Amino acid sequence: MEYKDFMFEVKTIVGKIVRKKNGFNLFMSMFNWYNEKYLHSSFISMMLSLDERYLKLFIEEIKKNDDKGNFCVEDFCKCDVFPNKNDHSEKLNIDILITSKTTNKVIIIENKTFAKDRIVDGNPQLLGYGKKIIESAKFENIRDEKDIYYVYLSLRGVFPSEKEEFKDKNLITISYDDNIRNWIKECFKLETGDFKKSLMQQYLDMIDFALPDVNDIIALKRLVAENLDNAFRMYTSKENKSVDDFRNAMKHVMWHTIDDFITDLIKKMARIEGITFNIPVSNGEFQINKTDLHQKITRMAHNQTGKADVPFNYKGESYNICFSSKGIELSIDDEKSKEIDYLSGINFCNFECRETFDMINKDEANIEIEKVIDKIKSKLNITE
């Protein structure tokens, strides 16, 4: 494909991905779109405390994702929300807390965009907050964990890193991509004030920009993969606004490129006898811990920083594959030292490197994956 024809095709797809960024947007002008506390948690909690109708719609949105069937909308017909439009402080460091005025029920919402899950008082973050609630004199009516609903809010609706710790708890996952977007749209339909409607629309526009349609991203990834030379020329160019839009849209392509590479590498490694992955299982087969890893991949693709680690075991030994600005490395810890072996120069924090950029193409990525696996086999003395 000629370069000018490629640019035309790119402009069509990229226009769908970044279309909502055009024009003034209060939220994107004041904050980075992934600012959890001062943007998203503040806006959501303000909305919840602003109008009881908005709160009811939000509670109904949580109910949609209640797989265990324990959540009852009627338990939260009257609520207090923290922070709120009058009190901007968090309670017990909880991002958003909803307490029922008519029952002993409480909803703890942990909001995650890029940040990784933390440990609170020796417990996974959400469970640590639940423990604080039960022990708090301020919430003396809440003393039974069955009355606590743990809601994990993330971009695409992933689980907390320590999912297995929530087996007997009331855990519900919701997403910006689906639940928050739907909720704001429903609030918009109810609102009659032009100013509030404008704010809601700008917030929706920001979500559309930050979380574009996956089909559009895959279409762009396919176009780039089939035209690597033209795409790399455009990506490294400093020509005009069209190039800036392309580079912004490419952050999403990079995300899928890194995720595809790691997932395909693990699938092939899992076929080697003796190799196991100490990571959660989903859909009948092994799967990377999508919560923790996806957050790390997001930092690498959008911020060009950080690293992603994938642990595995072989014959009783624990190993780790690390993807970082140093490339791809294999490490093993023993009691005396940490041994590190170089596997590949692919640096997923820098797609301006042509070698890394080419990983967008599945065939090129598979060639590199086979090289990585061969080096792992050699290091571990695996013969097949």
XYZ file of C-alpha atoms in Angstrom:
384
model
C 0.000 0.000 0.000
C 1.281 3.465 -0.919
C 2.075 5.751 2.014
C -0.654 8.275 1.120
C -3.222 5.480 0.846
C -2.076 4.101 4.187
C -2.440 7.544 5.791
C -6.004 7.786 4.461
C -6.915 4.390 5.934
C -5.304 5.313 9.234
C -7.154 8.632 9.400
C -10.503 6.842 8.988
C -9.907 4.374 11.841
C -8.091 6.795 14.135
C -10.927 9.283 13.693
C -13.257 6.781 15.365
C -10.826 6.157 18.229
C -9.930 9.762 19.149
C -13.062 11.544 17.896
C -14.242 12.486 21.390
C -11.075 14.419 22.183
C -12.000 17.237 19.802
C -13.185 20.425 21.491
C -12.798 21.616 25.071
C -13.153 19.056 27.829
C -13.013 20.325 31.402
C -11.959 16.998 32.873
C -9.170 16.301 30.396
C -7.929 19.879 30.718
C -7.660 19.654 34.520
C -6.584 16.024 35.020
C -4.887 13.059 33.464
C -7.811 10.848 32.421
C -6.538 7.990 34.615
C -6.428 10.045 37.842
C -8.310 7.729 40.211
C -8.792 9.880 43.281
C -9.162 13.485 42.217
C -10.988 12.851 38.964
C -12.983 9.614 38.879
C -13.668 8.885 42.552
C -14.467 12.539 43.205
C -16.812 12.830 40.225
C -18.600 9.532 40.876
C -19.103 10.178 44.599
C -20.264 13.732 43.880
C -22.850 12.382 41.436
C -24.011 9.755 43.934
C -24.561 12.362 46.654
C -26.061 14.943 44.312
C -29.296 13.153 43.439
C -30.949 10.066 44.949
C -32.019 9.016 41.454
C -28.366 8.837 40.370
C -27.567 6.760 43.455
C -30.420 4.338 42.705
C -29.222 3.888 39.121
C -25.702 3.197 40.378
C -26.944 0.598 42.880
C -28.900 -1.082 40.058
C -25.735 -1.121 37.931
C -23.866 -2.947 40.710
C -26.717 -5.462 40.933
C -26.252 -6.352 37.243
C -22.820 -7.782 38.030
C -23.741 -9.679 41.195
C -22.948 -13.264 40.128
C -23.759 -14.779 43.546
C -27.201 -13.204 43.806
C -26.621 -11.859 47.315
C -26.956 -8.163 46.506
C -30.358 -6.577 47.146
C -31.110 -3.149 45.649
C -33.786 -2.463 48.301
C -31.122 -2.632 51.043
C -29.707 0.620 49.683
C -32.843 2.675 49.051
C -31.526 5.340 51.472
C -27.761 5.822 51.795
C -24.894 7.993 52.920
C -22.008 8.378 50.449
C -18.412 9.278 51.296
C -16.849 11.421 49.939
C -19.824 13.598 49.030
C -20.648 17.071 47.746
C -20.338 18.527 51.255
C -17.602 16.342 52.776
C -14.746 15.665 50.382
C -12.745 13.450 52.724
C -12.409 9.697 52.343
C -13.496 7.494 55.255
C -10.777 5.027 56.344
C -8.947 5.748 53.043
C -11.751 4.044 51.101
C -12.185 5.464 47.579
C -15.999 5.425 47.703
C -18.053 4.198 50.665
C -21.836 3.724 50.555
C -23.610 2.948 53.824
C -27.296 2.080 54.102
C -29.482 4.168 56.413
C -32.089 1.408 56.740
C -29.933 -1.748 57.077
C -26.471 -2.701 58.333
C -25.251 -3.097 54.753
C -22.253 -1.283 53.321
C -20.587 -1.054 49.903
C -16.824 -0.543 49.710
C -15.657 0.553 46.257
C -11.999 0.292 45.297
C -11.283 2.321 42.179
C -8.428 1.070 39.964
C -7.174 2.528 36.701
C -3.362 2.176 36.645
C -2.510 1.655 40.317
C -1.630 -1.809 41.560
C -3.453 -3.507 44.417
C -1.997 -2.828 47.864
C -1.932 -4.662 51.175
C -3.911 -3.060 54.027
C -3.174 -4.335 57.531
C -1.859 -7.603 56.130
C -4.904 -8.166 53.913
C -5.681 -7.598 50.219
C -6.727 -3.965 49.877
C -10.519 -4.366 49.763
C -10.573 -6.946 52.559
C -8.336 -4.709 54.643
C -10.890 -1.912 54.329
C -13.642 -4.319 55.349
C -11.698 -5.180 58.478
C -11.286 -1.469 59.256
C -15.043 -0.944 58.899
C -15.849 -3.783 61.307
C -13.333 -2.492 63.872
C -14.332 1.175 63.526
C -16.369 2.839 66.267
C -17.861 5.128 63.623
C -19.557 2.159 61.944
C -20.498 0.263 65.100
C -23.661 -1.177 63.505
C -21.535 -3.127 60.975
C -19.934 -6.138 62.646
C -20.669 -8.994 60.226
C -18.677 -9.362 56.996
C -21.695 -10.804 55.189
C -23.131 -7.268 55.350
C -20.173 -5.890 53.375
C -20.163 -5.792 49.587
C -16.721 -5.420 48.033
C -16.926 -3.661 44.664
C -13.824 -3.596 42.471
C -14.044 -0.885 39.797
C -11.538 -1.083 36.928
C -11.281 0.036 33.319
C -12.476 -3.225 31.760
C -13.953 -5.099 34.737
C -11.077 -7.307 35.914
C -10.755 -9.056 39.290
C -8.555 -8.004 42.229
C -5.063 -9.520 42.227
C -5.892 -11.741 45.212
C -9.155 -13.040 43.746
C -8.924 -16.358 45.614
C -9.115 -14.493 48.952
C -12.662 -13.394 48.077
C -14.090 -16.897 47.563
C -16.514 -16.631 50.488
C -16.998 -12.853 50.302
C -19.478 -10.599 48.519
C -17.205 -9.509 45.651
C -18.636 -7.678 42.631
C -16.554 -6.340 39.737
C -17.722 -3.376 37.646
C -16.070 -1.452 34.820
C -15.765 2.026 33.366
C -16.071 0.504 29.911
C -19.552 -0.856 30.587
C -21.107 -0.002 33.970
C -19.908 3.578 34.538
C -20.574 4.468 30.918
C -24.111 3.034 31.107
C -24.748 4.709 34.456
C -23.777 8.194 33.250
C -25.940 7.780 30.150
C -28.951 6.897 32.304
C -28.293 9.863 34.614
C -28.050 12.100 31.550
C -31.553 11.029 30.475
C -32.985 12.059 33.861
C -31.185 15.389 34.165
C -32.916 18.574 32.952
C -30.237 21.147 33.837
C -28.046 22.120 30.883
C -24.929 22.658 32.983
C -25.117 19.229 34.645
C -25.893 17.568 31.322
C -22.836 19.267 29.818
C -20.601 17.934 32.613
C -21.986 14.425 32.202
C -21.403 14.544 28.448
C -17.819 15.733 28.907
C -17.191 12.891 31.357
C -18.655 10.425 28.852
C -16.488 11.918 26.097
C -13.418 11.377 28.247
C -14.328 7.719 28.857
C -14.910 7.247 25.122
C -11.464 8.689 24.443
C -9.750 6.615 27.137
C -11.621 3.384 26.350
C -12.384 3.308 22.625
C -14.230 0.454 20.950
C -12.011 -2.628 20.968
C -13.091 -3.468 17.407
C -11.651 -0.155 16.183
C -8.374 -0.841 18.000
C -8.108 -4.336 16.513
C -8.816 -2.913 13.053
C -5.986 -0.392 13.480
C -3.661 -3.124 14.799
C -4.441 -5.254 11.740
C -3.821 -2.341 9.351
C -0.496 -1.511 11.025
C 0.582 -5.177 11.081
C 0.011 -5.429 7.328
C 1.899 -2.177 6.621
C 4.782 -2.100 9.088
C 7.087 0.118 7.011
C 4.475 2.810 6.385
C 3.181 2.598 9.945
C 6.638 2.947 11.496
C 7.408 5.902 9.232
C 4.200 7.604 10.352
C 4.638 6.701 14.017
C 8.166 8.175 14.189
C 7.261 11.227 12.095
C 6.762 14.690 13.594
C 4.652 15.912 10.683
C 1.240 17.144 11.888
C -1.808 16.655 14.108
C -2.804 13.522 12.183
C 0.429 11.930 13.351
C -0.263 13.007 16.963
C -3.705 11.395 16.801
C -2.155 8.257 15.322
C 0.407 8.062 18.112
C -2.322 8.463 20.749
C -4.419 5.732 19.144
C -1.348 3.518 18.904
C -1.128 3.371 22.713
C -4.121 1.033 22.597
C -2.506 -1.025 19.816
C 0.656 -1.291 21.925
C -1.415 -2.548 24.866
C -2.870 -5.368 22.791
C 0.532 -6.117 21.261
C 2.151 -6.601 24.675
C -0.799 -8.601 25.997
C -0.880 -10.836 22.901
C 2.878 -11.460 23.077
C 2.844 -12.434 26.759
C -0.292 -14.560 26.431
C 1.008 -16.408 23.343
C 4.383 -16.984 25.018
C 2.704 -18.516 28.057
C 0.411 -20.703 25.950
C 3.416 -22.183 24.150
C 5.454 -22.583 27.322
C 2.536 -24.334 29.042
C 2.806 -27.138 26.461
C 6.299 -27.991 27.721
C 6.166 -30.882 30.166
C 7.108 -29.844 33.686
C 6.345 -26.130 33.313
C 3.450 -24.782 35.372
C 2.217 -21.287 36.035
C 1.226 -20.257 39.557
C -1.426 -17.923 38.232
C -5.257 -18.085 38.252
C -7.156 -20.419 35.950
C -10.004 -19.170 33.784
C -12.161 -20.563 30.979
C -10.847 -24.070 31.506
C -7.195 -23.208 30.924
C -4.366 -21.274 32.563
C -4.545 -17.521 32.447
C -2.323 -14.688 33.568
C -3.566 -12.738 36.566
C -5.381 -10.228 34.366
C -5.829 -7.618 37.079
C -2.220 -7.127 38.053
C -0.712 -7.805 34.641
C -3.145 -5.613 32.725
C -2.390 -2.690 35.019
C 1.327 -3.189 34.387
C 0.779 -3.459 30.625
C -1.265 -0.244 30.713
C 1.631 1.631 32.330
C 4.057 0.255 29.751
C 1.842 1.081 26.759
C 0.483 4.459 27.887
C 3.355 5.815 29.995
C 6.317 3.919 28.477
C 7.457 2.974 31.997
C 7.325 0.062 34.387
C 7.623 -3.671 33.863
C 5.528 -6.825 33.760
C 6.483 -10.068 35.486
C 5.236 -13.588 34.756
C 6.234 -16.262 37.319
C 6.384 -19.992 36.522
C 7.720 -23.233 38.007
C 9.869 -25.987 36.559
C 10.881 -29.087 38.508
C 10.313 -27.460 41.875
C 12.203 -24.269 41.034
C 10.549 -20.856 40.772
C 11.402 -18.659 37.807
C 10.284 -15.288 36.529
C 10.096 -13.775 33.049
C 10.414 -10.001 33.224
C 9.382 -7.601 30.427
C 10.935 -4.175 30.943
C 13.014 -1.420 29.351
C 15.970 -3.826 29.637
C 14.256 -6.248 27.280
C 12.996 -9.703 28.241
C 14.867 -11.501 31.028
C 14.681 -14.814 32.878
C 15.489 -14.810 36.580
C 15.747 -17.342 39.390
C 16.197 -16.608 43.074
C 18.126 -18.889 45.378
C 19.165 -18.380 48.984
C 22.414 -16.631 48.072
C 21.810 -14.623 44.911
C 19.525 -13.727 42.041
C 20.596 -15.096 38.681
C 19.399 -13.232 35.569
C 19.615 -14.351 31.941
C 18.993 -12.208 28.880
C 16.306 -13.579 26.546
C 15.494 -10.804 24.070
C 16.122 -7.165 23.275
C 12.423 -6.442 22.753
C 11.617 -3.379 24.902
C 7.872 -2.960 25.135
C 8.315 0.460 26.762
C 9.691 1.834 23.490
C 7.817 1.245 20.230
C 10.047 3.783 18.483
C 12.521 0.913 18.309
C 11.749 -0.853 15.014
C 12.469 -4.280 16.485
C 9.757 -3.720 19.102
C 7.339 -2.055 16.668
C 7.432 -5.146 14.460
C 5.914 -7.195 17.297
C 2.554 -5.695 16.271
C 2.669 -8.247 13.456
C 1.741 -11.704 14.813
C 4.141 -13.547 12.497
C 7.062 -11.399 13.636
C 6.003 -11.815 17.270
C 5.784 -15.613 16.924
C 9.325 -15.756 15.536
C 10.581 -13.819 18.567
C 8.533 -15.968 20.953
C 10.142 -19.125 19.561
C 13.596 -17.591 20.096
C 12.700 -16.744 23.703
C 11.417 -20.270 24.342
C 14.559 -21.804 22.845
C 16.701 -19.749 25.224
C 14.545 -20.751 28.195
C 14.838 -24.425 27.220
C 18.612 -24.095 26.905
C 18.923 -22.402 30.283
C 16.734 -24.997 32.027
C 18.222 -27.947 30.118
C 14.874 -28.912 28.647
C 14.952 -31.397 25.771
C 11.864 -32.380 23.797
